[in-house]
C-alpha cells in the first residue's frame, strides 16, 4: 500500500506503484537498496523496518533513468528514516510506560510494595534516602519518585559522588568560577525546581559533606565572589553502604545524614525479586 507520496505535478494523484514481485523479494531478503529500469522507467526500492514491519522507500519515475548516485542517496534516506521512526517509536513507548507507572517492572509482591513506597515518597516534600545493593535500581526509583511528584515539570539531575576527586565532586555539585570570572553552575543549581539524585552518598568527601550540610541549613548556595543562589531542589540520595554505621564511625556527618534521611526506603536486591527476573529480561530485550 502506498501511504505517502510526492509527484512533480501537484494535481496528479498518487496511485499504486506497480513493481515486480521478484524485485520486492530480493530487496527484502538482501536488506539493501536496488535499482531497476525497464522501458524508460526507473525504480529504486530501499528497505526499512517500521516497528519490525518491513516497508519500502520507493523512487519511481519515467524518462531519464536513475543513476547510482540516486541509489546511494535513497539508501541513506531509508536508513535515516528508519532510525528516526524507531527513535520516535521508542520515545512514545517510554513515555507511555512512565505515564502508566512502568518505572518499576515486575509482578511480585516485593515490586508491588516498591510501587507503594514510590507513591508515598512522591507525596512527601522532604529529602529521601534509598538504601540497597549495587544494581538494585536506586536511580530509576528516584526518577520514578520525581516523575510522580509535584516537581515532575522540573528537571531530574543525577550527581555521581563516587569515582571523582574531592575537587571534582565539589565542582560537580556547587559549580566553580574560571580564572576569567566566568561561572559554571553546579548540579544543585541545574536541578532548581526539580530533583537532584546523589548517587552513592557514602563516597561524598568530608569537605563536600560540610558544604552541602551548610547549604541545606542556610537554604542557599554561597557564591565565591559573594551573593547567594537560593536552593529550590528536592534531594534524594542513594547508597549501598550502611550510612548510620558510617556516622557512628565518623565517616559521615551526622547533621547531613539527618537532613537527607527524612524518609528512608530499603531497596531490595534481585535475589528478593526472583519471580520478576523473566519479566525484567523481557523488558530489557524489548528496549534493545
Short mmCIF file of C-alpha atoms in Angstrom, two decimals:
data_model
loop_
_atom_site.label_atom_id
_atom_site.label_comp_id
_atom_site.label_asym_id
_atom_site.label_seq_id
_atom_site.Cartn_x
_atom_site.Cartn_y
_atom_site.Cartn_z
CA UNK A 1 0.00 0.00 0.00
CA UNK A 2 1.23 3.49 -0.83
CA UNK A 3 0.81 5.57 2.31
CA UNK A 4 2.57 8.75 1.19
CA UNK A 5 3.98 10.15 -1.97
CA UNK A 6 5.06 13.22 -3.94
CA UNK A 7 4.95 14.00 -7.61
CA UNK A 8 6.19 16.93 -9.67
CA UNK A 9 2.58 17.65 -10.62
CA UNK A 10 0.72 18.83 -7.50
CA UNK A 11 -2.63 17.97 -9.15
CA UNK A 12 -1.70 14.42 -10.04
CA UNK A 13 -2.98 11.78 -7.61
CA UNK A 14 -0.60 9.25 -6.08
CA UNK A 15 -1.59 5.90 -7.46
CA UNK A 16 -0.47 2.37 -6.79
CA UNK A 17 3.14 1.65 -7.75
CA UNK A 18 3.41 -1.48 -9.84
CA UNK A 19 6.60 -3.37 -9.01
CA UNK A 20 7.87 -6.79 -9.92
CA UNK A 21 7.36 -9.24 -7.05
CA UNK A 22 10.80 -10.79 -7.56
CA UNK A 23 12.37 -7.35 -7.09
CA UNK A 24 10.49 -6.80 -3.83
CA UNK A 25 11.52 -10.23 -2.50
CA UNK A 26 15.15 -9.55 -3.40
CA UNK A 27 15.13 -6.15 -1.62
CA UNK A 28 13.52 -7.65 1.50
CA UNK A 29 15.80 -10.71 1.67
CA UNK A 30 19.07 -8.90 0.96
CA UNK A 31 18.12 -5.81 3.02
CA UNK A 32 19.73 -3.45 0.52
CA UNK A 33 18.51 -0.88 -1.96
CA UNK A 34 18.22 -1.92 -5.60
CA UNK A 35 17.80 -0.01 -8.85
CA UNK A 36 15.76 -1.40 -11.72
CA UNK A 37 14.93 0.10 -15.11
CA UNK A 38 12.61 -1.04 -17.85
CA UNK A 39 11.35 0.67 -20.99
CA UNK A 40 12.32 4.18 -19.93
CA UNK A 41 11.06 3.78 -16.35
CA UNK A 42 13.42 3.86 -13.38
CA UNK A 43 12.62 2.46 -9.93
CA UNK A 44 14.70 2.47 -6.75
CA UNK A 45 13.47 0.37 -3.83
CA UNK A 46 15.15 0.74 -0.43
CA UNK A 47 14.19 -1.42 2.57
CA UNK A 48 13.35 -0.17 6.05
CA UNK A 49 11.63 -1.55 9.15
CA UNK A 50 8.88 0.36 10.96
CA UNK A 51 8.24 -1.24 14.36
CA UNK A 52 9.58 -4.53 12.93
CA UNK A 53 7.21 -4.34 9.95
CA UNK A 54 9.05 -4.47 6.57
CA UNK A 55 8.43 -1.44 4.37
CA UNK A 56 9.91 0.16 1.27
CA UNK A 57 11.01 3.64 0.34
CA UNK A 58 10.46 3.88 -3.41
CA UNK A 59 11.67 6.32 -6.02
CA UNK A 60 9.76 5.87 -9.27
CA UNK A 61 9.98 8.00 -12.39
CA UNK A 62 9.62 7.86 -16.13
CA UNK A 63 12.04 9.44 -18.56
CA UNK A 64 15.67 9.87 -17.57
CA UNK A 65 16.77 6.79 -15.60
CA UNK A 66 18.09 6.92 -12.04
CA UNK A 67 21.84 6.57 -11.64
CA UNK A 68 23.99 5.00 -8.88
CA UNK A 69 24.24 8.36 -7.10
CA UNK A 70 20.44 8.46 -6.71
CA UNK A 71 20.53 4.86 -5.49
CA UNK A 72 23.05 5.77 -2.77
CA UNK A 73 21.01 8.82 -1.70
CA UNK A 74 17.79 6.83 -1.39
CA UNK A 75 19.54 4.03 0.52
CA UNK A 76 20.88 6.54 3.06
CA UNK A 77 17.47 8.24 3.24
CA UNK A 78 15.83 4.90 4.06
CA UNK A 79 18.32 4.17 6.87
CA UNK A 80 17.88 7.68 8.28
CA UNK A 81 14.10 7.43 8.12
CA UNK A 82 14.19 4.01 9.79
CA UNK A 83 16.36 5.35 12.65
CA UNK A 84 14.13 8.41 13.10
CA UNK A 85 10.92 6.37 13.17
CA UNK A 86 12.50 3.87 15.57
CA UNK A 87 13.55 6.69 17.90
CA UNK A 88 10.05 8.21 17.83
CA UNK A 89 8.50 4.82 18.48
CA UNK A 90 10.81 4.04 21.41
CA UNK A 91 10.24 7.52 22.83
CA UNK A 92 6.49 7.02 22.64
CA UNK A 93 6.72 3.63 24.36
CA UNK A 94 8.93 5.04 27.10
CA UNK A 95 6.50 7.93 27.65
CA UNK A 96 3.58 5.52 27.86
CA UNK A 97 5.46 3.34 30.34
CA UNK A 98 6.22 6.36 32.54
CA UNK A 99 2.63 7.59 32.43
CA UNK A 100 1.40 4.11 33.25
CA UNK A 101 3.75 3.71 36.20
CA UNK A 102 6.11 1.43 34.25
CA UNK A 103 9.24 2.59 36.08
CA UNK A 104 9.13 -0.46 38.38
CA UNK A 105 8.93 -3.68 36.40
CA UNK A 106 7.71 -6.89 37.99
CA UNK A 107 4.56 -8.50 39.29
CA UNK A 108 5.94 -9.82 42.58
CA UNK A 109 4.66 -8.69 45.96
CA UNK A 110 8.06 -7.04 46.53
CA UNK A 111 7.66 -4.93 43.39
CA UNK A 112 4.12 -4.01 44.44
CA UNK A 113 5.46 -2.74 47.79
CA UNK A 114 8.14 -0.76 45.95
CA UNK A 115 5.46 0.93 43.86
CA UNK A 116 3.56 1.81 47.03
CA UNK A 117 6.74 3.30 48.53
CA UNK A 118 7.41 5.34 45.40
CA UNK A 119 3.88 6.75 45.50
CA UNK A 120 4.31 7.57 49.21
CA UNK A 121 7.68 9.26 48.72
CA UNK A 122 6.38 11.26 45.75
CA UNK A 123 3.78 12.86 48.03
CA UNK A 124 6.37 13.89 50.62
CA UNK A 125 8.37 17.14 50.27
CA UNK A 126 11.39 16.21 52.39
CA UNK A 127 14.65 14.59 51.32
CA UNK A 128 14.76 10.82 50.96
CA UNK A 129 17.39 8.12 51.23
CA UNK A 130 17.33 4.94 49.11
CA UNK A 131 19.48 2.15 50.55
CA UNK A 132 20.18 -1.01 48.61
CA UNK A 133 22.89 -3.11 46.93
CA UNK A 134 24.53 -2.08 43.64
CA UNK A 135 22.30 -2.72 40.64
CA UNK A 136 19.06 -2.70 42.61
CA UNK A 137 17.71 0.28 40.65
CA UNK A 138 18.03 3.17 43.10
CA UNK A 139 18.47 5.80 40.38
CA UNK A 140 15.47 4.52 38.48
CA UNK A 141 13.37 4.57 41.66
CA UNK A 142 14.50 8.14 42.40
CA UNK A 143 13.40 9.20 38.91
CA UNK A 144 10.06 7.42 39.43
CA UNK A 145 9.55 9.39 42.65
CA UNK A 146 10.38 12.62 40.81
CA UNK A 147 8.00 11.89 37.92
CA UNK A 148 5.09 11.25 40.28
CA UNK A 149 5.77 14.27 42.46
CA UNK A 150 4.70 17.90 42.18
CA UNK A 151 8.24 18.62 40.92
CA UNK A 152 7.76 16.48 37.79
CA UNK A 153 7.74 19.52 35.43
CA UNK A 154 11.24 20.39 36.71
CA UNK A 155 14.50 18.61 35.85
CA UNK A 156 15.73 15.31 37.25
CA UNK A 157 19.51 15.58 37.67
CA UNK A 158 21.99 12.88 38.77
CA UNK A 159 25.22 13.72 40.59
CA UNK A 160 27.72 10.87 40.91
CA UNK A 161 29.67 11.05 44.18
CA UNK A 162 31.90 8.02 43.55
CA UNK A 163 34.97 7.81 41.35
CA UNK A 164 35.74 11.55 41.40
CA UNK A 165 38.37 13.54 43.24
CA UNK A 166 37.33 15.85 46.05
CA UNK A 167 37.69 18.97 43.90
CA UNK A 168 35.75 17.44 41.00
CA UNK A 169 32.89 16.39 43.29
CA UNK A 170 32.66 19.92 44.68
CA UNK A 171 32.73 21.39 41.19
CA UNK A 172 30.04 18.92 40.12
CA UNK A 173 27.74 19.85 42.99
CA UNK A 174 28.42 23.51 43.66
CA UNK A 175 29.90 24.78 40.39
CA UNK A 176 33.09 26.78 40.01
CA UNK A 177 34.48 30.03 38.67
CA UNK A 178 37.11 30.17 35.94
CA UNK A 179 40.12 32.47 36.32
CA UNK A 180 38.42 34.93 33.95
CA UNK A 181 35.45 35.25 36.29
CA UNK A 182 33.11 33.10 34.22
CA UNK A 183 31.00 30.90 36.48
CA UNK A 184 29.87 27.36 35.68
CA UNK A 185 26.83 26.37 37.77
CA UNK A 186 26.78 23.06 39.59
CA UNK A 187 24.09 20.43 39.66
CA UNK A 188 22.44 21.86 42.78
CA UNK A 189 21.59 24.89 40.65
CA UNK A 190 20.85 22.88 37.49
CA UNK A 191 18.21 20.91 39.43
CA UNK A 192 16.36 24.05 40.55
CA UNK A 193 12.63 23.38 40.62
CA UNK A 194 13.19 19.64 40.32
CA UNK A 195 15.04 16.76 41.97
CA UNK A 196 18.74 16.01 42.46
CA UNK A 197 19.76 12.39 42.96
CA UNK A 198 23.03 11.96 44.85
CA UNK A 199 24.36 8.62 43.66
CA UNK A 200 26.49 6.76 46.25
CA UNK A 201 26.32 9.32 49.02
CA UNK A 202 28.80 7.31 51.10
CA UNK A 203 31.58 8.36 48.70
CA UNK A 204 30.97 12.09 49.21
CA UNK A 205 34.22 13.61 50.60
CA UNK A 206 34.22 15.29 54.03
CA UNK A 207 34.65 18.84 52.70
CA UNK A 208 31.77 18.43 50.26
CA UNK A 209 29.65 16.97 53.08
CA UNK A 210 30.32 20.10 55.14
CA UNK A 211 29.45 22.47 52.26
CA UNK A 212 26.27 20.57 51.45
CA UNK A 213 25.13 20.47 55.08
CA UNK A 214 25.73 24.24 55.38
CA UNK A 215 23.83 24.96 52.15
CA UNK A 216 20.87 22.92 53.39
CA UNK A 217 20.97 24.77 56.70
CA UNK A 218 21.03 28.19 55.03
CA UNK A 219 18.69 27.35 52.18
CA UNK A 220 21.04 28.85 49.61
CA UNK A 221 24.44 28.44 47.99
CA UNK A 222 27.15 31.00 48.70
CA UNK A 223 28.99 32.34 45.65
CA UNK A 224 32.79 32.51 45.96
CA UNK A 225 32.61 36.14 44.82
CA UNK A 226 29.71 36.96 47.13
CA UNK A 227 25.95 36.71 46.73
CA UNK A 228 23.54 33.84 47.10
CA UNK A 229 21.82 31.22 44.96
CA UNK A 230 18.54 30.08 46.59
CA UNK A 231 18.11 26.32 46.83
CA UNK A 232 14.88 25.06 45.32
CA UNK A 233 15.54 21.36 44.93
CA UNK A 234 14.47 18.08 46.46
CA UNK A 235 17.37 15.80 47.33
CA UNK A 236 17.19 12.03 47.02
CA UNK A 237 20.34 10.14 47.96
CA UNK A 238 21.28 6.57 47.17
CA UNK A 239 23.74 4.34 48.98
CA UNK A 240 24.76 0.71 49.16
CA UNK A 241 26.63 1.34 52.44
CA UNK A 242 25.31 1.45 56.00
CA UNK A 243 25.34 5.23 56.46
CA UNK A 244 24.30 5.08 60.10
CA UNK A 245 27.34 2.92 60.83
CA UNK A 246 29.45 5.46 58.93
CA UNK A 247 28.03 8.24 61.12
CA UNK A 248 28.99 6.31 64.24
CA UNK A 249 32.48 5.67 62.81
CA UNK A 250 32.95 9.32 61.85
CA UNK A 251 32.88 8.76 58.08
CA UNK A 252 29.61 10.64 57.56
CA UNK A 253 28.46 13.90 59.12
CA UNK A 254 25.51 13.25 61.39
CA UNK A 255 23.83 16.58 60.58
CA UNK A 256 23.95 15.80 56.84
CA UNK A 257 22.69 12.27 57.38
CA UNK A 258 19.73 13.56 59.42
CA UNK A 259 18.85 16.08 56.70
CA UNK A 260 18.95 13.52 53.89
CA UNK A 261 17.28 10.65 55.75
CA UNK A 262 13.91 12.38 56.14
CA UNK A 263 12.36 9.28 54.58
CA UNK A 264 14.28 6.02 54.14
CA UNK A 265 13.42 3.30 51.61
CA UNK A 266 15.18 -0.04 51.71
CA UNK A 267 15.57 -1.18 48.09
CA UNK A 268 15.53 -4.99 47.74
CA UNK A 269 18.09 -6.83 45.65
CA UNK A 270 17.10 -9.01 42.71
CA UNK A 271 17.63 -12.04 44.96
CA UNK A 272 14.47 -10.93 46.77
CA UNK A 273 12.61 -10.46 43.47
CA UNK A 274 13.43 -13.70 41.68
CA UNK A 275 9.94 -14.10 40.24
CA UNK A 276 10.46 -10.77 38.45
CA UNK A 277 13.60 -11.89 36.59
CA UNK A 278 11.84 -13.23 33.48
CA UNK A 279 9.72 -10.09 33.18
CA UNK A 280 12.77 -7.85 33.62
CA UNK A 281 14.70 -9.81 30.98
CA UNK A 282 11.77 -9.44 28.55
CA UNK A 283 11.54 -5.69 29.27
CA UNK A 284 15.26 -5.18 28.61
CA UNK A 285 15.06 -7.29 25.44
CA UNK A 286 12.11 -5.19 24.26
CA UNK A 287 14.08 -1.97 24.88
CA UNK A 288 17.09 -3.32 22.98
#
